[in-house]
mmCIF file of C-alpha atoms in Angstrom:
data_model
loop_
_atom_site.group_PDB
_atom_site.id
_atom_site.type_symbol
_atom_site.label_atom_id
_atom_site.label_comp_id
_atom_site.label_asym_id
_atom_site.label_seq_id
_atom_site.Cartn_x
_atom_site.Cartn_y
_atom_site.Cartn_z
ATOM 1 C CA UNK A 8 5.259 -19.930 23.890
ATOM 2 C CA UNK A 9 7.298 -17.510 26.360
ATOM 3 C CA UNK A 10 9.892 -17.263 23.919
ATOM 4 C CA UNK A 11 7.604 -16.438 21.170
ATOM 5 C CA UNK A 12 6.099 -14.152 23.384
ATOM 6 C CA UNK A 13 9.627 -12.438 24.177
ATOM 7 C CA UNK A 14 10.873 -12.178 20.721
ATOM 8 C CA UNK A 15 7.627 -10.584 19.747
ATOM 9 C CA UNK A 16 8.390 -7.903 22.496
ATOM 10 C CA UNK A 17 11.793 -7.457 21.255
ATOM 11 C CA UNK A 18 10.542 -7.209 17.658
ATOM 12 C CA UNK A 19 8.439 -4.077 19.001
ATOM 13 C CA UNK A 20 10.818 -2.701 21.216
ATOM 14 C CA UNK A 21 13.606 -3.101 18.272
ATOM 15 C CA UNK A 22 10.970 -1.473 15.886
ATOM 16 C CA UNK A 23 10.039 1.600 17.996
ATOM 17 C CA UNK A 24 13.960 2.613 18.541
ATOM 18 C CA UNK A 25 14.316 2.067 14.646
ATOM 19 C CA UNK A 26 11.477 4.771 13.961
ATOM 20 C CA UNK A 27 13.284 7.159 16.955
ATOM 21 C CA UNK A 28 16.016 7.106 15.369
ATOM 22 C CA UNK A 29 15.447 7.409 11.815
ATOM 23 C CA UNK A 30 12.933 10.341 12.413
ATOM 24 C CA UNK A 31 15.825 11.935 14.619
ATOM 25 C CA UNK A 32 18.105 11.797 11.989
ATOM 26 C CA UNK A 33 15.768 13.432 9.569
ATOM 27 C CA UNK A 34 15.115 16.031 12.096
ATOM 28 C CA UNK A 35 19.053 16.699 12.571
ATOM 29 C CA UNK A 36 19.888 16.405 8.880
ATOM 30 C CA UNK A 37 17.227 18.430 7.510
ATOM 31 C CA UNK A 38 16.029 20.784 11.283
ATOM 32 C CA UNK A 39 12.526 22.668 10.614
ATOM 33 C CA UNK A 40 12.111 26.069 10.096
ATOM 34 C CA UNK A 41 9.154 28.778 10.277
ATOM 35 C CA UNK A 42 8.368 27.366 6.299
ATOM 36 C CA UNK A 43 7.140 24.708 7.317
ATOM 37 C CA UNK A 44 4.351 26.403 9.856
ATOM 38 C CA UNK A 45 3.998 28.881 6.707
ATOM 39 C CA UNK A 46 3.331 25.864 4.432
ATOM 40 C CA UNK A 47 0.905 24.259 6.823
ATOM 41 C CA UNK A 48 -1.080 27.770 7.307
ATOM 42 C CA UNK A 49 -1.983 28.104 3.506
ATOM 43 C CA UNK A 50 -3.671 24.436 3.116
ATOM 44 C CA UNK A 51 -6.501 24.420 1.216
ATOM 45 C CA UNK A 52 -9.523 23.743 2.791
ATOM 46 C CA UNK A 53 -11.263 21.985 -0.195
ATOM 47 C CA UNK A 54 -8.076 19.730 -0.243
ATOM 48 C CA UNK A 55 -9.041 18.654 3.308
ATOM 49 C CA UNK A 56 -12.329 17.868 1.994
ATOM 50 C CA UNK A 57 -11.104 15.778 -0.879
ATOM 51 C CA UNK A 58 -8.844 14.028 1.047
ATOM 52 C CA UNK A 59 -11.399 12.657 3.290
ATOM 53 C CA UNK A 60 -13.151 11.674 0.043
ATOM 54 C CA UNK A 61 -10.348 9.837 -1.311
ATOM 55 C CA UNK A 62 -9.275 8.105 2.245
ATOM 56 C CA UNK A 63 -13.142 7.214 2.284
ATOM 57 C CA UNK A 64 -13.292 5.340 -0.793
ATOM 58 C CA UNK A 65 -9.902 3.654 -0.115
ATOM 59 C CA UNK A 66 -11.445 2.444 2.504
ATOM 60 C CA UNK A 67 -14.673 1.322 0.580
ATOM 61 C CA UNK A 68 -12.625 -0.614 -2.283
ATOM 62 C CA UNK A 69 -10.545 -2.242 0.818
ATOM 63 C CA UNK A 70 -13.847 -3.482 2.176
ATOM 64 C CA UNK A 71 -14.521 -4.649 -0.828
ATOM 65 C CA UNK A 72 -11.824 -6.718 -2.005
ATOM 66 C CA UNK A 73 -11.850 -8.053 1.506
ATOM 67 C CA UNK A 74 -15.155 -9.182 1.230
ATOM 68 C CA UNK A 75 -14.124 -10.881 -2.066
ATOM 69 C CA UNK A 76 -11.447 -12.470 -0.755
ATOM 70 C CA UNK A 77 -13.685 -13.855 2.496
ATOM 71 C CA UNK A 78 -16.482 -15.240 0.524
ATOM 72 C CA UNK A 79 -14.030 -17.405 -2.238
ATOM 73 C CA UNK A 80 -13.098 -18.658 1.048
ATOM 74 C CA UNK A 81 -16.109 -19.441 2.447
ATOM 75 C CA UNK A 82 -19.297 -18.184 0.227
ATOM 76 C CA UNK A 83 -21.455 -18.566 3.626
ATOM 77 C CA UNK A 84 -20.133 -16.523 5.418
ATOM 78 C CA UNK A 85 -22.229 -13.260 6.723
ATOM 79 C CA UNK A 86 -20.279 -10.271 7.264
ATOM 80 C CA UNK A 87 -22.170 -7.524 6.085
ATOM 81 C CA UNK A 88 -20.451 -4.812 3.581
ATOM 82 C CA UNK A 89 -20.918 -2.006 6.640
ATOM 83 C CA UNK A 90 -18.789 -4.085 9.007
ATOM 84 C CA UNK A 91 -16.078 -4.848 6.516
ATOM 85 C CA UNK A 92 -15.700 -1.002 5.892
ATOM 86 C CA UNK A 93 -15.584 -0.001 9.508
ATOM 87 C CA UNK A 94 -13.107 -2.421 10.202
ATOM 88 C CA UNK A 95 -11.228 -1.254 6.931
ATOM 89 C CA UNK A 96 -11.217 2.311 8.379
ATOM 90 C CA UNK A 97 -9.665 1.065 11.783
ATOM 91 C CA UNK A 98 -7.585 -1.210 10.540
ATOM 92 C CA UNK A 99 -5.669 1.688 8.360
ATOM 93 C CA UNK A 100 -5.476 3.622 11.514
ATOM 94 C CA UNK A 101 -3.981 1.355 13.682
ATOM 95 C CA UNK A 102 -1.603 0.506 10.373
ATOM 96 C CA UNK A 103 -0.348 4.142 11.238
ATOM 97 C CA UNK A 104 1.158 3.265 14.797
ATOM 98 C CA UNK A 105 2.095 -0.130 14.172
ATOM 99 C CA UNK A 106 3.306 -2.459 11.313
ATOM 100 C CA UNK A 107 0.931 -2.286 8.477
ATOM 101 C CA UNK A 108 0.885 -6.592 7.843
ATOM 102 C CA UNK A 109 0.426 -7.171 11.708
ATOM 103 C CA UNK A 110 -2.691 -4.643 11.811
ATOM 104 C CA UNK A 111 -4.313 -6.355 8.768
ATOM 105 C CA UNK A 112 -3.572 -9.867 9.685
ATOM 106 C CA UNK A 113 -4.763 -9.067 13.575
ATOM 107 C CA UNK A 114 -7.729 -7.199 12.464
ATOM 108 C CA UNK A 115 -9.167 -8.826 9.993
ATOM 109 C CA UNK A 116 -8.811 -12.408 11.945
ATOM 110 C CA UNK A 117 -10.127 -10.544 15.027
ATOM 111 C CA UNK A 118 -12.956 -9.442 13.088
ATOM 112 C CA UNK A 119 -14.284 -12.378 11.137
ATOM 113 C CA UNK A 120 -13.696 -14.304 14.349
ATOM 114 C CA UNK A 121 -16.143 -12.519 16.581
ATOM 115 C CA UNK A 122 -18.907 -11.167 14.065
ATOM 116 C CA UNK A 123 -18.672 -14.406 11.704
ATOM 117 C CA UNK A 124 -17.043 -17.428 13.375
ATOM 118 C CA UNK A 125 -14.532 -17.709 10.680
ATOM 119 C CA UNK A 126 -11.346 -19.888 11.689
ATOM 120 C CA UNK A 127 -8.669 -17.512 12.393
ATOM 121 C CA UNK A 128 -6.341 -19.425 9.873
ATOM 122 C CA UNK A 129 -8.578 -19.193 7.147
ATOM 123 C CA UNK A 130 -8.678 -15.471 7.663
ATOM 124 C CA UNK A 131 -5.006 -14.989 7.823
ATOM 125 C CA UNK A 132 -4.546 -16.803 4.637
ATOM 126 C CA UNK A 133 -6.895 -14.345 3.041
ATOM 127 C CA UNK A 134 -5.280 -11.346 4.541
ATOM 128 C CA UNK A 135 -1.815 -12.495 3.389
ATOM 129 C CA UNK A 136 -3.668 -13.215 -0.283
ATOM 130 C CA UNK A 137 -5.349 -9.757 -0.456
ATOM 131 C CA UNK A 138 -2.215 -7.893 0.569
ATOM 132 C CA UNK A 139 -0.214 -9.920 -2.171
ATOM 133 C CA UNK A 140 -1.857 -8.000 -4.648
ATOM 134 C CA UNK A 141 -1.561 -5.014 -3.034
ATOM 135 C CA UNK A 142 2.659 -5.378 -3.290
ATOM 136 C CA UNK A 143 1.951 -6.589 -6.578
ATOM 137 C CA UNK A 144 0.873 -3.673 -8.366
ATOM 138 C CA UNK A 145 3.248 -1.302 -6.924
ATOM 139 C CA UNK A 146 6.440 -2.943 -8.040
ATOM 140 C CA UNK A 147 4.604 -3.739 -11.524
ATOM 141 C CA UNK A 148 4.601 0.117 -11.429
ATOM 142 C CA UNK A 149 8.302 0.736 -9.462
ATOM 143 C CA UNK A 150 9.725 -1.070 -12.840
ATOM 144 C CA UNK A 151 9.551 1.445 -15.260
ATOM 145 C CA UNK A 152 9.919 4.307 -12.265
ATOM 146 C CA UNK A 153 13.356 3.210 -11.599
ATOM 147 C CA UNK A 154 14.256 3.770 -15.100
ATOM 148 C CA UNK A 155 13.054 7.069 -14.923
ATOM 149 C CA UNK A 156 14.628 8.364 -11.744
ATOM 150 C CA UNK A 157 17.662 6.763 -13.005
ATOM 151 C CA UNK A 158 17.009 9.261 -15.619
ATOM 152 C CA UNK A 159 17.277 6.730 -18.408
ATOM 153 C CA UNK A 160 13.684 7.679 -19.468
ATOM 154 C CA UNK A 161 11.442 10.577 -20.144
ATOM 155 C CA UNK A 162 8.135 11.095 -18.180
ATOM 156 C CA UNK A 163 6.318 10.082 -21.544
ATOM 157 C CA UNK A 164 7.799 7.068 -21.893
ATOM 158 C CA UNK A 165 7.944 5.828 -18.366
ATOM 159 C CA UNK A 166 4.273 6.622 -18.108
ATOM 160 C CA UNK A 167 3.424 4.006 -21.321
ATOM 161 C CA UNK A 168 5.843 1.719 -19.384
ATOM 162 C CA UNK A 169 3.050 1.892 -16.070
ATOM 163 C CA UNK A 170 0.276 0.946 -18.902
ATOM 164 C CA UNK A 171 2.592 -2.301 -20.185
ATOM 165 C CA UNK A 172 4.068 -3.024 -17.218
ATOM 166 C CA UNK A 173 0.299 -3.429 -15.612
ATOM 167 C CA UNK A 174 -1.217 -4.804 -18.976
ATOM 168 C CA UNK A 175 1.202 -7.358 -18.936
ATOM 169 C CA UNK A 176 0.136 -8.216 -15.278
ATOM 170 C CA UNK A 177 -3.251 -8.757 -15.824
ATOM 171 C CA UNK A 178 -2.810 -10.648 -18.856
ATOM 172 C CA UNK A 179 -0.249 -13.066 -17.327
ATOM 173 C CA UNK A 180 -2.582 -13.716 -13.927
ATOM 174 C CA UNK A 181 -5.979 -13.634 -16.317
ATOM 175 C CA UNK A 182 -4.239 -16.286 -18.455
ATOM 176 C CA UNK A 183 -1.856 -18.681 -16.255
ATOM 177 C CA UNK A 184 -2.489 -16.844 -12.814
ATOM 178 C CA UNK A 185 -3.308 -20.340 -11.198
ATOM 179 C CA UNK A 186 0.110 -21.574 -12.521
ATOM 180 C CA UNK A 187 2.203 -18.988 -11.508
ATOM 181 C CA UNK A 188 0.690 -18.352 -8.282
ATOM 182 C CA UNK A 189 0.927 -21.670 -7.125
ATOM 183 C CA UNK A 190 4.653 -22.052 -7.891
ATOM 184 C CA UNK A 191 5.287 -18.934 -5.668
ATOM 185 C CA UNK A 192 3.362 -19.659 -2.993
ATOM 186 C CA UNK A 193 5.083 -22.658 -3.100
ATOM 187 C CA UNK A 194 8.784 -21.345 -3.245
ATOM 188 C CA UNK A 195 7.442 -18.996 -0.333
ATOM 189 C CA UNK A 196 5.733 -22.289 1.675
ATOM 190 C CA UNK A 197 9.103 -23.716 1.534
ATOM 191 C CA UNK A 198 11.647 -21.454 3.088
ATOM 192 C CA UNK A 199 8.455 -19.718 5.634
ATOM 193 C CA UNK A 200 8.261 -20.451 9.253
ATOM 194 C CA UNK A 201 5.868 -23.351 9.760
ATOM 195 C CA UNK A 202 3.142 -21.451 11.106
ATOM 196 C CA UNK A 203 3.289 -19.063 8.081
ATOM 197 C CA UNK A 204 3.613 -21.965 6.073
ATOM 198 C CA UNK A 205 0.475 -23.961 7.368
ATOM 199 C CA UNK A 206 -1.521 -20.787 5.941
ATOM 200 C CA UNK A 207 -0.145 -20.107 2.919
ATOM 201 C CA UNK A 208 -0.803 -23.700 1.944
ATOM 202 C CA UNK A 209 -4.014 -23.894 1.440
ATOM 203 C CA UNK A 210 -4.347 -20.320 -0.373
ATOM 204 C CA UNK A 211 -4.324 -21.773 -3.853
ATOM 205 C CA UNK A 212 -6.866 -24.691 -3.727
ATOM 206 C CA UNK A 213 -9.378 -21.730 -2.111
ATOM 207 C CA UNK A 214 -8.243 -18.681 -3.994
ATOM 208 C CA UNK A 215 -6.815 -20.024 -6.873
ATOM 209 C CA UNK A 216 -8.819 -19.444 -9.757
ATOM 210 C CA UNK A 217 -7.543 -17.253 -13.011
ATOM 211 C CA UNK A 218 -10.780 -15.294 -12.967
ATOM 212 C CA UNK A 219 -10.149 -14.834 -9.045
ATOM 213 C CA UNK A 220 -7.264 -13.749 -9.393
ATOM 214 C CA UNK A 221 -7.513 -11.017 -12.350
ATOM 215 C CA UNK A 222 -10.391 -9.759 -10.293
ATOM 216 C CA UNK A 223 -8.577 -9.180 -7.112
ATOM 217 C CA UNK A 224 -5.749 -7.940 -9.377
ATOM 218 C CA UNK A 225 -8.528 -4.814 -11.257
ATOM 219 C CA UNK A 226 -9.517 -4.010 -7.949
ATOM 220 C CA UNK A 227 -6.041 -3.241 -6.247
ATOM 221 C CA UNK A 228 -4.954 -1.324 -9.506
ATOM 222 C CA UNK A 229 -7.985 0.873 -8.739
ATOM 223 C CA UNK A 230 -7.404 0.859 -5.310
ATOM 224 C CA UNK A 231 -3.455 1.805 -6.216
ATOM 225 C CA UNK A 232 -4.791 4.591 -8.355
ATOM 226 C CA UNK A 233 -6.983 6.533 -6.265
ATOM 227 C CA UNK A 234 -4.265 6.215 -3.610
ATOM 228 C CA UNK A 235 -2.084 7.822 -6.099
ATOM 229 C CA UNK A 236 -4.583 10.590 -6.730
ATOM 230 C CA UNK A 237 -4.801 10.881 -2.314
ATOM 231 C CA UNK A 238 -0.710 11.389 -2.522
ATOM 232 C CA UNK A 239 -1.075 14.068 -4.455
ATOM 233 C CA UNK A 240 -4.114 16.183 -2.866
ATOM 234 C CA UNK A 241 -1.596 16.304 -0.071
ATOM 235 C CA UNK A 242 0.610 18.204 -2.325
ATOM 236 C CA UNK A 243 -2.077 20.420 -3.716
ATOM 237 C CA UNK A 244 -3.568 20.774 -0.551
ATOM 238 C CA UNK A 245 -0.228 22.453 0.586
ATOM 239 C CA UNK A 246 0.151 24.285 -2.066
ATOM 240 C CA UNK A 247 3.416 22.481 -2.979
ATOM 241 C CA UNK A 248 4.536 22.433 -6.703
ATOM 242 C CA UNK A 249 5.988 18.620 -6.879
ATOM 243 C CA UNK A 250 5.251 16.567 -10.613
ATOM 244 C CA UNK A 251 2.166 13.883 -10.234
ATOM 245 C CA UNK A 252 4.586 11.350 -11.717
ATOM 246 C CA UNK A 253 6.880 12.159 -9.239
ATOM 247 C CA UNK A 254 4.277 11.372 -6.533
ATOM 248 C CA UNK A 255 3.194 8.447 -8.358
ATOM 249 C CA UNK A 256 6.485 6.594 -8.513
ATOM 250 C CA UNK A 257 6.851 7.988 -4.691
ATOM 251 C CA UNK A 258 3.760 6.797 -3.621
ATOM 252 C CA UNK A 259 4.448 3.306 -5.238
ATOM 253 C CA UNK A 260 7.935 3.076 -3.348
ATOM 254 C CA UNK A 261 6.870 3.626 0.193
ATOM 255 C CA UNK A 262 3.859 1.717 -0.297
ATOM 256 C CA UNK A 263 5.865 -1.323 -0.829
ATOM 257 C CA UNK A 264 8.428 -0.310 2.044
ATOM 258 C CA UNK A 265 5.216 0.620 4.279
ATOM 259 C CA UNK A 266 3.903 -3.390 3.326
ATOM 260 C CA UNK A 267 7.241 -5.288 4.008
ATOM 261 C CA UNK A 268 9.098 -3.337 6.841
ATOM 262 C CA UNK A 269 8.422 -4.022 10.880
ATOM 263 C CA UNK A 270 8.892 -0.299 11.991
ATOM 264 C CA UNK A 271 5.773 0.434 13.951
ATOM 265 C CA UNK A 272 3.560 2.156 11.136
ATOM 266 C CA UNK A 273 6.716 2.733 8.996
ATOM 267 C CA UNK A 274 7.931 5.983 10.812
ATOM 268 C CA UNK A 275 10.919 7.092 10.182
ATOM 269 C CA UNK A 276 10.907 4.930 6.711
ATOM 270 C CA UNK A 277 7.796 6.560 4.983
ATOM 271 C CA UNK A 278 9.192 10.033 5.582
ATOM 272 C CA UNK A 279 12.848 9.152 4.567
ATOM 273 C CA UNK A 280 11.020 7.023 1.230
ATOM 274 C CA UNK A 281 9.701 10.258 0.152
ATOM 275 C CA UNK A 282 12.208 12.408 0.766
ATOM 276 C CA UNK A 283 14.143 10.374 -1.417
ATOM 277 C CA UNK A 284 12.097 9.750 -4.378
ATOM 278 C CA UNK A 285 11.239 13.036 -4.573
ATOM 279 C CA UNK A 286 14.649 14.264 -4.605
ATOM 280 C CA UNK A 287 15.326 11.833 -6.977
ATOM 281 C CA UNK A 288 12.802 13.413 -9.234
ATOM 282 C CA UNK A 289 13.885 16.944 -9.038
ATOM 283 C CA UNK A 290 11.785 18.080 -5.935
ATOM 284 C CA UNK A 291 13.797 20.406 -3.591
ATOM 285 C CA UNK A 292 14.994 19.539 -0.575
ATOM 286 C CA UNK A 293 12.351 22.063 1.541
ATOM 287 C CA UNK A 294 9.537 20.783 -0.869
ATOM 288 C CA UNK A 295 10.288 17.472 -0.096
ATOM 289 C CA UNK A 296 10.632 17.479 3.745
ATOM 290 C CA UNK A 297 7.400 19.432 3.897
ATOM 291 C CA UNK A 298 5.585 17.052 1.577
ATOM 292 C CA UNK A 299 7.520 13.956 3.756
ATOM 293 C CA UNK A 300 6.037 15.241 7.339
ATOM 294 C CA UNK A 301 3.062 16.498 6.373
ATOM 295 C CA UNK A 302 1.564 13.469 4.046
ATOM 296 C CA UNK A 303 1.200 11.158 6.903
ATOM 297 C CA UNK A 304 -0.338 13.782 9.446
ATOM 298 C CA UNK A 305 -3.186 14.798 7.177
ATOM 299 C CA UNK A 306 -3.416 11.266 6.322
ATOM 300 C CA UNK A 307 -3.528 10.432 9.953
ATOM 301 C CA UNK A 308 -6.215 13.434 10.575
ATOM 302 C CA UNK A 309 -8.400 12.112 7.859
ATOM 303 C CA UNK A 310 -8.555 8.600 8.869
ATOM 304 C CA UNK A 311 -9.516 9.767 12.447
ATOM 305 C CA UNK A 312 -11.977 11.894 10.818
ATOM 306 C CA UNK A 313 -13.308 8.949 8.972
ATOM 307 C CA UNK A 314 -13.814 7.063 11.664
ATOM 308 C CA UNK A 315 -15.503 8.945 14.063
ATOM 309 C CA UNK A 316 -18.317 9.934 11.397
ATOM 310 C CA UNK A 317 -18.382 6.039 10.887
ATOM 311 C CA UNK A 318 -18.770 5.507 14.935
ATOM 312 C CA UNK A 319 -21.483 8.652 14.714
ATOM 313 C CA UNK A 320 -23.274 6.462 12.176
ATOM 314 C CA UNK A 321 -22.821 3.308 14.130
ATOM 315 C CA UNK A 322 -24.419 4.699 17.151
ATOM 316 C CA UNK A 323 -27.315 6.896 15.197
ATOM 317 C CA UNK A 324 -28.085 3.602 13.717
ATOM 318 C CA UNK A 325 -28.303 1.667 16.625
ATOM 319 C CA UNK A 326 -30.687 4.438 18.370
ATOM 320 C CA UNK A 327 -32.773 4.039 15.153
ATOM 321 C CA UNK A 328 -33.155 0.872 15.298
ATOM 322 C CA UNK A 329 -33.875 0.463 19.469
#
């Protein structure tokens, strides 16, 4: 256990010198200017507003797909749909300081532990099920966007290749999802540590189901999609002239580095993501950088906002009800 315990440390320190470093770099290659305090001046205020909206209903559709995922678990189990989407909310803030997998697997266990008794392992498995689909249907969509910022592909075309690419998703999971998912988690089961293993195993005998799974797969598309639309209100909101399918292609990339890297809340690799993609796609360099740094703090500012109207709530409730 004291080893675990150490490399765990070492994993954090490791991870916190990563994000110094790669957000010093990006600060030496491309240094600040007054632009940027220009472009944060002229935000639009309704933007603000909308991005609350859209952080609030990501937050809603994580809640639900959550609860979906708890209940094929364990159909008894009472969690009620306000407590899955306060969680959801602090969950995605803590996912901004430290690695997005540990916050979900720690928080959701954490939660269904103390509210619903629900065996920490069983909750894991869910959380590592859930967040499956939510890598899924970005690289569905990163398929046809790396033909495109390759420049092998117009905007028209790449676009249809989104619809096909996640048509032919939901068609293979609706159809052999049970199949196909097993195999993988099986191929994963095999070469994971032990205690990853252990809860991967039992995901398909609980979660397996074709209809289960093209459900859980509808919901993250949505979920993808208004994310999407989030990524760019930040651009509008500044006032920054950047192509949606830009953004959407962006969006899709950092998403799945956010997901699968251990940099404490993926700074330093977010901001370097989109400052690449959106080079890629014809975005200046000033556009970009402004875009890169100021995505995740008016992310970061609506999620706080978010959750202290959903504390406010909490506590007017409470003095209702006493």
């Amino acid at each position: 256990m004291p080893s675990v315990s150490l490399r765990r440390v070492v994993v954090v320190i490791v991870g916190f010198v990563c994000s110094g470093v790669l957000l010093g770099f990006l600060f030496y290659r491309f240094p600040l200017d007054a632009t940027y305090i220009d472009t944060l001046r002229q935000v639009r205020w309704a933007g603000l507003l909308a991005l609350l909206l859209t952080t609030t209903l990501h937050c809603v559709i994580t809640a639900w797909k959550w609860q979906i995922v708890t209940r094929m678990g364990n159909p008894d189990v009472v969690f009620s749909t306000r407590l899955f989407t306060m969680y959801s909310a602090l969950i995605a803030l803590l996912g901004q300081v430290m690695p997005l997998q540990v916050a979900v697997l720690a928080g959701r266990s954490i939660a269904l532990r103390v509210h619903a008794a629900e065996p920490m392992r069983r909750s894991a498995g869910g959380a590592i099920y859930d967040q499956g689909f939510d890598l899924l249907v970005p690289a569905l969509v990163m398929i046809p966007g790396i033909v495109y910022l390759c420049g092998w592909a117009s905007a028209a075309l790449a676009l249809w290749g989104v619809v096909l690419a996640l048509a032919v998703g939901g068609l293979l999971l609706g159809v052999w999802g049970e199949g196909l998912i097993g195999a993988l988690l099986r191929c994963i089961t095999a070469v994971a540590p032990q205690r990853v293993a252990v809860r991967i195993a039992a995901i398909p005998t609980v979660y397996g189901s074709n209809r289960s799974l093209l459900r859980l797969y509808l919901w993250s598309v949505i979920r993808c999609a208004n994310l999407v639309v989030r990524a760019w209100l930040v651009a509008w909101t500044l006032q920054l002239h950047i192509d949606p399918i830009a953004i959407l292609f962006g969006h899709c990339a950092v998403t799945f580095s956010v997901v699968v890297n251990f940099v404490p809340g993926a700074l330093g690799v977010a901001e370097w993501g989109w400052l690449g993609i959106l080079n890629l796609a014809g975005v200046s360099s000033t556009d970009a950088l402004h875009y890169s740094l100021s995505s995740r703090l008016l992310i970061v500012l609506s999620l706080i906002a978010l959750n202290g109207l959903l504390a406010l709530g909490e506590l007017v409730r409470r003095r209702i009800r006493s």
